[in-house]
Amino acid sequence: MNSTPFPATPTHSAYDVVVIGGATSGSAVAWYLATNPDFTGSVLVVERDPSLKNSATIASNNCMRQQFATEINIEIAQYAAEFVKNFRENLGGDSEIPHLPIRNFGYLYLADNDEFAETLRQDQRLQAYTGAGTTILSRQEIAAKYPFYRVDDIVAGSLNTVDEGAFDALVMVDWYRRKAREHGVDYIENEVVSISRTGDRIDTLTLASGEVITAGTVVDAAGTRAAHVARMAGVDLPIEARRRYTYIFSAERPLAQDLPLTIDPTGVHMRSYGAHDYLVGCPPSHDDPAVDVDDFDYPEDIWENKMLPVITKRLPELGAVTVTDSWVGHYEFNTFDHNAIIGPHTEVPNLFMCNGFSGHGSQQAPACGRGVAELITYGEFRTLDLSALSHRRIAENRPLVERAVI
C-alpha cells in the first residue's frame, strides 16, 4: 500500500459517518460519499491495520466473474467490470491514476456429472438473460478449445471469457483511499473497542486510544471482524472467518495459452498467474469450519493431499510443478446464504452493513460501496437496487442463496 501513513487520532470528536474498516469495502463507501456533491457531511474511517497484511484484501485472488446463480450478483459483477475497465476516469481522470485492466483468461466450471451440468445450464440461462457471455461447452468442445486439459471424466463446462479473469484489487483499494482522503475523509490507524447505544440508535464509539467519537451513522465494513463489531452494538451477524489456501507454482512445461480460472469438480480452482506461472486455491480438505480471525496456520498438508493430485490429473501437460509462494486468507463467510449484507440493520437503523461478501468482496465492493453511500445520502438506492441484499432478509429468514461460491 503506497498511501501516506494514517494518524492515530481523529481530527474531530464527532462525525456524520464513521466507517469501521478501511480496506476495500470501507474505502469504497468513503470514496463514494466524499465524491458525491449531494453529501455534505464528515467521514471518519477507522482501520486497525493500514497495511492490511492480515486482511481478505491482501490475500485476495483478485478475481472478476459474472458466473453467479443470483441475478443481483451478476449485475454487481457487471458494474465492477465496467468500473475497473474505466478506473482512471471513474476516479476523476487524474493522470497519476493507473489504468486497471482485467486479464480476461475467463472462468471455466467443469461438471463431472449430469446433475451439476444441468445446474450450470440453469445458471447460464440466467446469466444470458442479464447479458453475460457465458456458454455451455461439451467435453469435446472443451478439449478442442483447451487441448491441455484431461477431460475424460467431464460431462460439460460453463465458460465466459468476457470480463472474467483477474485484476489488481490492491491498486483499486489504494486509490480509493488516496482519493477519499484528498476529498476530505479522515483515516486513522486505530480500533473501535466499544459502541454505546440509546434505544435503537448508536450514539458513540470508543477507540483503543481512549477517544470517544459521536457518530451519526456507523458503517460496519470490518470484513471478518464484522460480527465482532455488530456484537459491540448489541446485535448479531451470521459472519464467520473461513480459511482459503492459495499456492503459486511454476511448471516444467508452461502452457502455450492462458489457463482459465478452472473450477474443478473437487473444489480446487487454478488459473494463470504471471507470465509463466499459475495460482491454485481451495478450501480445507474436509469440512469448512469457522476459525479465529487471527488464525492463519496451515493445519493440513493441503498441497500434497489436495492441490497437487488435481493439477497432475487435470493438467498433465505441465509436467513437474514447483511451489514458489503460498498463503492463507480468510473469507468473511455469510453462513446464512453466502451473500453480502448491505444497508441498515433492522434493529439499529443507524448501523449500516457493508460486509458478508463470502469471498467476492474485491469485485463487489464498488457496487456495494456506492449503494451504501446512496442509502446514507438519499435514503434509497439511486442506481443499482441492492435491496435483495438487505439485512431484512436475515431478520425475516428469507435466504437468497448464492451457490456459486468457490
Coordinates of C-alpha atoms in Angstrom, one line a residue:
M1 CA 0.0 0.0 0.0
N2 CA 1.5 3.3 -1.1
S3 CA -0.7 5.8 0.7
T4 CA 0.8 8.1 3.3
P5 CA 0.6 6.9 6.9
F6 CA -2.6 7.4 8.9
P7 CA -2.6 9.4 12.1
A8 CA -3.5 7.6 15.3
T9 CA -6.2 10.0 16.5
P10 CA -9.1 11.7 14.8
T11 CA -9.3 15.4 13.9
H12 CA -12.8 15.8 15.4
S13 CA -14.8 14.3 18.2
A14 CA -18.0 14.0 16.1
Y15 CA -18.6 12.7 12.5
D16 CA -21.6 12.3 10.4
V17 CA -20.4 8.9 9.2
V18 CA -17.9 6.6 10.8
V19 CA -16.7 3.7 8.7
I20 CA -15.2 0.8 10.7
G21 CA -12.8 -0.9 8.4
G22 CA -10.6 0.8 5.8
A23 CA -10.0 -2.0 3.3
T24 CA -11.9 -2.4 0.0
S25 CA -15.5 -2.1 1.1
G26 CA -15.0 0.5 3.7
S27 CA -12.8 2.7 1.4
A28 CA -15.4 2.3 -1.4
V29 CA -18.1 3.6 0.9
A30 CA -15.9 6.5 2.0
W31 CA -14.9 7.4 -1.6
Y32 CA -18.4 7.4 -2.9
L33 CA -19.6 9.6 0.0
A34 CA -16.8 12.0 -0.3
T35 CA -17.1 12.5 -4.1
N36 CA -20.9 12.8 -4.1
P37 CA -21.8 16.5 -4.3
D38 CA -25.1 15.8 -2.5
F39 CA -23.3 14.5 0.5
T40 CA -22.0 17.4 2.7
G41 CA -21.2 15.5 5.9
S42 CA -17.9 14.5 7.5
V43 CA -16.5 10.9 7.3
L44 CA -14.0 9.1 9.5
V45 CA -12.6 5.7 8.6
V46 CA -11.1 3.6 11.4
E47 CA -8.6 1.0 10.3
R48 CA -6.7 -1.1 12.9
D49 CA -4.0 -2.2 10.4
P50 CA -3.5 0.2 7.4
S51 CA -1.0 -2.3 5.9
L52 CA -3.9 -4.8 5.6
K53 CA -1.4 -7.6 6.0
N54 CA -3.9 -10.0 7.5
S55 CA -6.9 -8.7 5.6
A56 CA -9.0 -10.5 3.0
T57 CA -8.0 -7.7 0.6
I58 CA -4.3 -8.6 0.8
A59 CA -5.0 -12.3 0.4
S60 CA -7.5 -11.8 -2.4
N61 CA -7.0 -13.8 -5.6
N62 CA -8.2 -10.6 -7.4
C63 CA -10.9 -12.3 -9.4
M64 CA -13.6 -11.0 -11.6
R65 CA -16.6 -13.0 -12.9
Q66 CA -20.2 -12.9 -13.8
Q67 CA -20.9 -16.6 -13.4
F68 CA -23.2 -16.4 -10.4
A69 CA -26.5 -18.1 -9.6
T70 CA -28.4 -15.0 -8.5
E71 CA -29.3 -12.1 -10.7
I72 CA -28.2 -9.3 -8.3
N73 CA -24.7 -10.8 -8.1
I74 CA -24.4 -10.8 -11.8
E75 CA -25.4 -7.2 -12.0
I76 CA -23.0 -6.3 -9.2
A77 CA -20.2 -8.0 -11.2
Q78 CA -21.1 -6.2 -14.4
Y79 CA -20.8 -2.9 -12.7
A80 CA -17.4 -3.9 -11.2
A81 CA -16.1 -4.9 -14.6
E82 CA -17.1 -1.5 -16.1
F83 CA -15.7 0.4 -13.1
V84 CA -12.4 -1.4 -13.3
K85 CA -12.0 -1.0 -17.1
N86 CA -12.6 2.7 -16.7
F87 CA -10.8 3.1 -13.4
R88 CA -8.9 6.3 -14.1
E89 CA -12.0 8.1 -15.4
N90 CA -14.2 6.8 -12.7
L91 CA -11.8 8.1 -10.0
G92 CA -11.7 11.6 -11.6
G93 CA -9.3 11.3 -14.5
D94 CA -6.1 12.2 -12.7
S95 CA -3.2 11.2 -14.9
E96 CA -1.4 9.6 -12.0
I97 CA -4.2 7.1 -11.5
P98 CA -3.1 3.9 -13.3
H99 CA -5.2 2.0 -15.7
L100 CA -6.5 -1.2 -14.2
P101 CA -7.1 -3.8 -16.9
I102 CA -8.8 -7.1 -16.4
R103 CA -6.8 -10.1 -17.6
N104 CA -9.6 -11.9 -19.4
F105 CA -8.5 -15.5 -19.3
G106 CA -12.1 -16.4 -18.3
Y107 CA -13.7 -18.8 -15.9
L108 CA -14.4 -22.4 -16.7
Y109 CA -16.6 -24.5 -14.4
L110 CA -16.2 -28.2 -15.0
A111 CA -19.1 -30.7 -14.3
D112 CA -18.4 -34.4 -13.9
N113 CA -22.0 -35.5 -13.6
D114 CA -25.3 -34.7 -15.3
E115 CA -26.9 -33.1 -12.3
F116 CA -24.2 -30.4 -11.9
A117 CA -24.1 -30.0 -15.7
E118 CA -27.8 -29.2 -15.5
T119 CA -27.1 -26.7 -12.7
L120 CA -24.6 -25.0 -15.0
R121 CA -27.1 -24.8 -17.8
Q122 CA -29.7 -23.3 -15.5
D123 CA -27.2 -20.7 -14.3
Q124 CA -26.2 -20.0 -17.9
R125 CA -29.7 -19.1 -18.8
L126 CA -29.9 -16.6 -16.0
Q127 CA -26.5 -15.2 -17.0
A128 CA -27.5 -14.9 -20.6
Y129 CA -30.7 -13.1 -19.6
T130 CA -28.7 -10.5 -17.7
G131 CA -26.3 -10.0 -20.6
A132 CA -23.3 -12.2 -19.5
G133 CA -21.5 -14.0 -22.3
T134 CA -21.5 -17.5 -20.7
T135 CA -21.7 -20.5 -22.9
I136 CA -22.1 -24.2 -22.2
L137 CA -19.4 -26.5 -23.7
S138 CA -19.4 -30.2 -24.2
R139 CA -16.5 -32.3 -23.3
Q140 CA -15.4 -32.3 -26.9
E141 CA -15.7 -28.6 -27.2
I142 CA -13.6 -28.1 -24.1
A143 CA -10.9 -30.4 -25.5
A144 CA -10.9 -28.6 -28.8
K145 CA -10.6 -25.1 -27.2
Y146 CA -8.2 -26.1 -24.4
P147 CA -6.3 -29.2 -25.5
F148 CA -4.1 -29.3 -22.4
Y149 CA -6.9 -30.5 -20.2
R150 CA -7.6 -34.1 -19.4
V151 CA -11.4 -34.2 -19.6
D152 CA -12.3 -37.9 -20.0
D153 CA -14.3 -37.7 -16.7
I154 CA -16.0 -34.4 -17.6
V155 CA -19.6 -34.1 -18.9
A156 CA -19.8 -30.4 -19.7
G157 CA -18.4 -27.0 -18.8
S158 CA -19.5 -23.4 -18.4
L159 CA -17.2 -20.8 -19.9
N160 CA -17.1 -17.0 -20.1
T161 CA -14.1 -15.0 -21.3
V162 CA -15.8 -11.6 -21.4
D163 CA -14.9 -9.5 -18.3
E164 CA -14.0 -12.7 -16.4
G165 CA -10.5 -13.2 -15.1
A166 CA -8.3 -11.2 -12.7
F167 CA -7.4 -7.6 -11.8
D168 CA -5.2 -5.8 -9.3
A169 CA -7.6 -5.3 -6.3
L170 CA -4.8 -3.8 -4.2
V171 CA -4.3 -1.0 -6.6
M172 CA -8.1 -0.3 -6.5
V173 CA -8.2 0.0 -2.7
D174 CA -5.0 2.1 -2.6
W175 CA -6.5 4.6 -4.9
Y176 CA -9.9 4.6 -3.2
R177 CA -8.1 5.5 -0.1
R178 CA -5.9 8.2 -1.7
K179 CA -8.9 9.9 -3.4
A180 CA -11.1 9.6 -0.4
R181 CA -8.5 11.4 1.7
E182 CA -8.0 14.0 -1.0
H183 CA -11.7 14.7 -0.8
G184 CA -11.7 15.3 3.0
V185 CA -12.2 11.8 4.5
D186 CA -10.2 11.3 7.8
Y187 CA -8.5 7.9 8.0
I188 CA -6.9 6.9 11.4
E189 CA -4.9 3.9 12.5
N190 CA -7.0 2.8 15.5
E191 CA -9.6 0.4 16.6
V192 CA -13.2 0.7 17.9
V193 CA -13.3 -1.1 21.2
S194 CA -16.8 -0.3 22.3
I195 CA -20.1 1.1 21.0
S196 CA -22.8 2.8 23.0
R197 CA -26.5 2.9 22.1
T198 CA -29.5 4.8 23.3
G199 CA -32.5 2.7 22.5
D200 CA -32.2 1.6 18.9
R201 CA -29.5 4.1 17.8
I202 CA -25.7 4.2 18.2
D203 CA -24.5 7.3 19.9
T204 CA -20.8 7.0 20.4
L205 CA -17.8 4.8 19.6
T206 CA -14.8 4.4 21.9
L207 CA -11.4 4.0 20.3
A208 CA -8.5 1.9 21.7
S209 CA -6.6 5.1 22.3
G210 CA -9.4 6.4 24.6
E211 CA -11.2 8.9 22.4
V212 CA -14.9 8.8 22.3
I213 CA -16.4 9.7 18.9
T214 CA -20.0 10.8 18.4
A215 CA -21.4 9.2 15.2
G216 CA -24.5 10.0 13.2
T217 CA -24.2 6.8 11.1
V218 CA -21.8 3.8 11.6
V219 CA -20.8 1.6 8.7
D220 CA -19.7 -1.9 9.6
A221 CA -17.2 -2.7 6.9
A222 CA -14.9 -4.7 9.1
G223 CA -14.6 -7.9 7.0
T224 CA -14.0 -11.0 9.1
R225 CA -14.4 -8.8 12.2
A226 CA -17.9 -7.6 11.1
A227 CA -19.7 -9.9 13.5
H228 CA -17.5 -8.7 16.4
V229 CA -18.3 -5.0 15.5
A230 CA -22.0 -5.9 15.4
R231 CA -21.9 -7.6 18.8
M232 CA -20.4 -4.4 20.3
A233 CA -23.6 -2.7 19.1
G234 CA -25.7 -5.4 20.7
V235 CA -26.7 -7.3 17.5
D236 CA -25.7 -10.5 15.7
L237 CA -24.5 -11.1 12.2
P238 CA -24.1 -14.6 10.6
I239 CA -20.5 -14.0 9.5
E240 CA -17.5 -16.2 10.2
A241 CA -13.9 -16.3 9.1
R242 CA -13.2 -19.3 6.9
R243 CA -9.8 -20.4 5.7
R244 CA -8.9 -20.4 2.0
Y245 CA -5.5 -21.6 0.8
T246 CA -3.5 -20.2 -2.2
Y247 CA -0.4 -21.5 -3.8
I248 CA 1.7 -20.2 -6.6
F249 CA 3.6 -22.7 -8.7
S250 CA 5.8 -22.9 -11.8
A251 CA 5.7 -25.7 -14.3
E252 CA 8.3 -27.6 -16.2
R253 CA 6.3 -27.1 -19.5
P254 CA 4.2 -23.9 -19.2
L255 CA 1.1 -23.8 -21.4
A256 CA 1.1 -22.0 -24.7
Q257 CA -2.1 -20.1 -23.8
D258 CA -3.6 -18.7 -20.7
L259 CA -5.2 -21.1 -18.2
P260 CA -8.8 -20.0 -17.5
L261 CA -9.7 -19.9 -13.8
T262 CA -10.8 -23.5 -13.8
I263 CA -13.1 -24.8 -11.1
D264 CA -12.5 -28.5 -10.9
P265 CA -15.2 -30.8 -9.5
T266 CA -13.0 -31.4 -6.5
G267 CA -13.4 -27.8 -5.4
V268 CA -9.8 -26.9 -6.4
H269 CA -9.5 -23.9 -8.7
M270 CA -6.5 -22.9 -10.8
R271 CA -5.5 -20.2 -13.3
S272 CA -2.7 -18.4 -14.9
Y273 CA -1.0 -16.0 -12.5
G274 CA 2.1 -14.3 -14.0
A275 CA 3.5 -14.7 -17.5
H276 CA 4.5 -18.4 -17.0
D277 CA 3.3 -19.4 -13.6
Y278 CA 0.0 -20.4 -12.0
L279 CA -2.3 -19.9 -9.0
V280 CA -4.2 -22.7 -7.3
G281 CA -6.6 -22.4 -4.4
C282 CA -9.1 -24.3 -2.4
P283 CA -11.0 -24.6 0.9
P284 CA -9.9 -27.1 3.6
S285 CA -9.8 -30.7 2.7
H286 CA -12.8 -31.9 4.7
D287 CA -15.2 -29.6 6.5
D288 CA -15.0 -25.8 6.3
P289 CA -15.0 -24.7 9.9
A290 CA -15.0 -21.2 11.3
V291 CA -11.6 -20.1 12.5
D292 CA -10.4 -17.3 14.7
V293 CA -9.8 -14.1 12.7
D294 CA -6.1 -14.1 13.7
D295 CA -5.6 -17.8 12.8
F296 CA -3.5 -18.1 9.6
D297 CA -1.9 -21.5 10.3
Y298 CA -1.6 -24.3 7.7
P299 CA -3.1 -27.2 9.7
E300 CA -3.1 -29.6 6.8
D301 CA -0.8 -30.8 4.0
I302 CA -3.1 -29.2 1.6
W303 CA -0.7 -29.0 -1.3
E304 CA 0.3 -32.7 -1.3
N305 CA -3.1 -34.1 -0.5
K306 CA -5.5 -31.9 -2.3
M307 CA -3.9 -29.5 -4.8
L308 CA -1.1 -31.4 -6.4
P309 CA -3.2 -34.5 -7.3
V310 CA -5.8 -32.3 -9.1
I311 CA -3.1 -30.4 -11.0
T312 CA -1.4 -33.6 -12.1
K313 CA -4.7 -35.2 -13.2
R314 CA -6.3 -32.2 -14.9
L315 CA -3.2 -30.6 -16.5
P316 CA -0.7 -33.4 -17.3
E317 CA 1.0 -31.3 -19.9
L318 CA 2.5 -29.1 -17.3
G319 CA 4.9 -31.8 -16.2
A320 CA 6.7 -31.3 -12.9
V321 CA 5.5 -28.3 -10.9
T322 CA 7.3 -26.4 -8.1
V323 CA 5.7 -24.3 -5.4
T324 CA 7.1 -20.7 -5.4
D325 CA 4.8 -19.0 -2.9
S326 CA 1.8 -19.7 -0.7
W327 CA -0.5 -18.0 1.8
V328 CA -3.7 -18.5 3.8
G329 CA -6.5 -15.9 3.7
H330 CA -10.0 -15.7 5.1
Y331 CA -13.4 -15.3 3.6
E332 CA -15.9 -13.2 5.6
F333 CA -18.3 -16.0 5.2
N334 CA -22.1 -15.3 5.5
T335 CA -23.4 -18.6 6.8
F336 CA -27.0 -17.5 6.2
D337 CA -26.9 -17.5 2.4
H338 CA -23.4 -16.7 1.2
N339 CA -24.3 -13.2 0.1
A340 CA -23.3 -9.7 1.1
I341 CA -25.3 -7.8 3.7
I342 CA -25.9 -4.2 2.5
G343 CA -27.7 -1.4 4.3
P344 CA -29.1 -0.7 7.7
H345 CA -29.5 -3.3 10.4
T346 CA -33.2 -3.9 11.2
E347 CA -32.7 -3.4 15.0
V348 CA -30.3 -0.5 14.8
P349 CA -31.2 1.8 11.9
N350 CA -28.0 3.9 12.0
L351 CA -25.8 0.8 11.8
F352 CA -25.2 0.1 8.2
M353 CA -23.7 -3.1 6.8
C354 CA -21.2 -3.5 4.0
N355 CA -19.9 -7.0 4.7
G356 CA -20.6 -10.7 4.4
F357 CA -19.1 -10.9 0.9
S358 CA -18.1 -14.6 1.2
G359 CA -15.0 -14.3 -1.0
H360 CA -16.4 -11.8 -3.5
G361 CA -15.5 -8.5 -1.8
S362 CA -12.9 -7.2 -4.2
Q363 CA -15.3 -7.3 -7.1
Q364 CA -18.5 -6.5 -5.2
A365 CA -17.1 -3.5 -3.2
P366 CA -17.6 -0.9 -6.0
A367 CA -21.3 -1.5 -6.5
C368 CA -22.0 -2.2 -2.8
G369 CA -19.9 0.8 -1.6
R370 CA -21.8 3.0 -4.0
G371 CA -25.1 1.5 -2.8
V372 CA -24.4 2.1 0.9
A373 CA -23.3 5.7 0.1
E374 CA -26.6 6.3 -1.7
L375 CA -28.6 5.0 1.2
I376 CA -26.8 7.3 3.6
T377 CA -27.1 10.3 1.3
Y378 CA -30.6 9.8 -0.2
G379 CA -32.3 7.2 2.0
E380 CA -32.7 5.0 -1.1
F381 CA -30.7 3.3 -3.9
R382 CA -30.4 5.6 -6.9
T383 CA -28.6 3.3 -9.4
L384 CA -28.5 -0.5 -8.8
D385 CA -31.2 -1.7 -6.4
L386 CA -29.4 -3.8 -3.8
S387 CA -32.5 -4.3 -1.5
A388 CA -32.3 -8.1 -2.1
L389 CA -29.1 -8.0 0.0
S390 CA -30.6 -6.0 2.9
H391 CA -30.4 -7.3 6.5
R392 CA -34.2 -7.6 6.5
R393 CA -33.9 -10.9 4.6
I394 CA -31.9 -12.3 7.5
A395 CA -34.4 -10.9 10.1
E396 CA -37.3 -12.4 8.2
N397 CA -35.4 -15.7 7.5
R398 CA -35.6 -15.3 3.7
P399 CA -32.3 -16.5 2.4
L400 CA -31.1 -15.6 -1.1
V401 CA -28.7 -18.4 -1.5
E402 CA -25.6 -18.0 -3.8
R403 CA -24.4 -21.5 -4.6
A404 CA -21.6 -20.3 -7.0
V405 CA -19.1 -19.8 -4.1
I406 CA -15.6 -21.2 -4.7

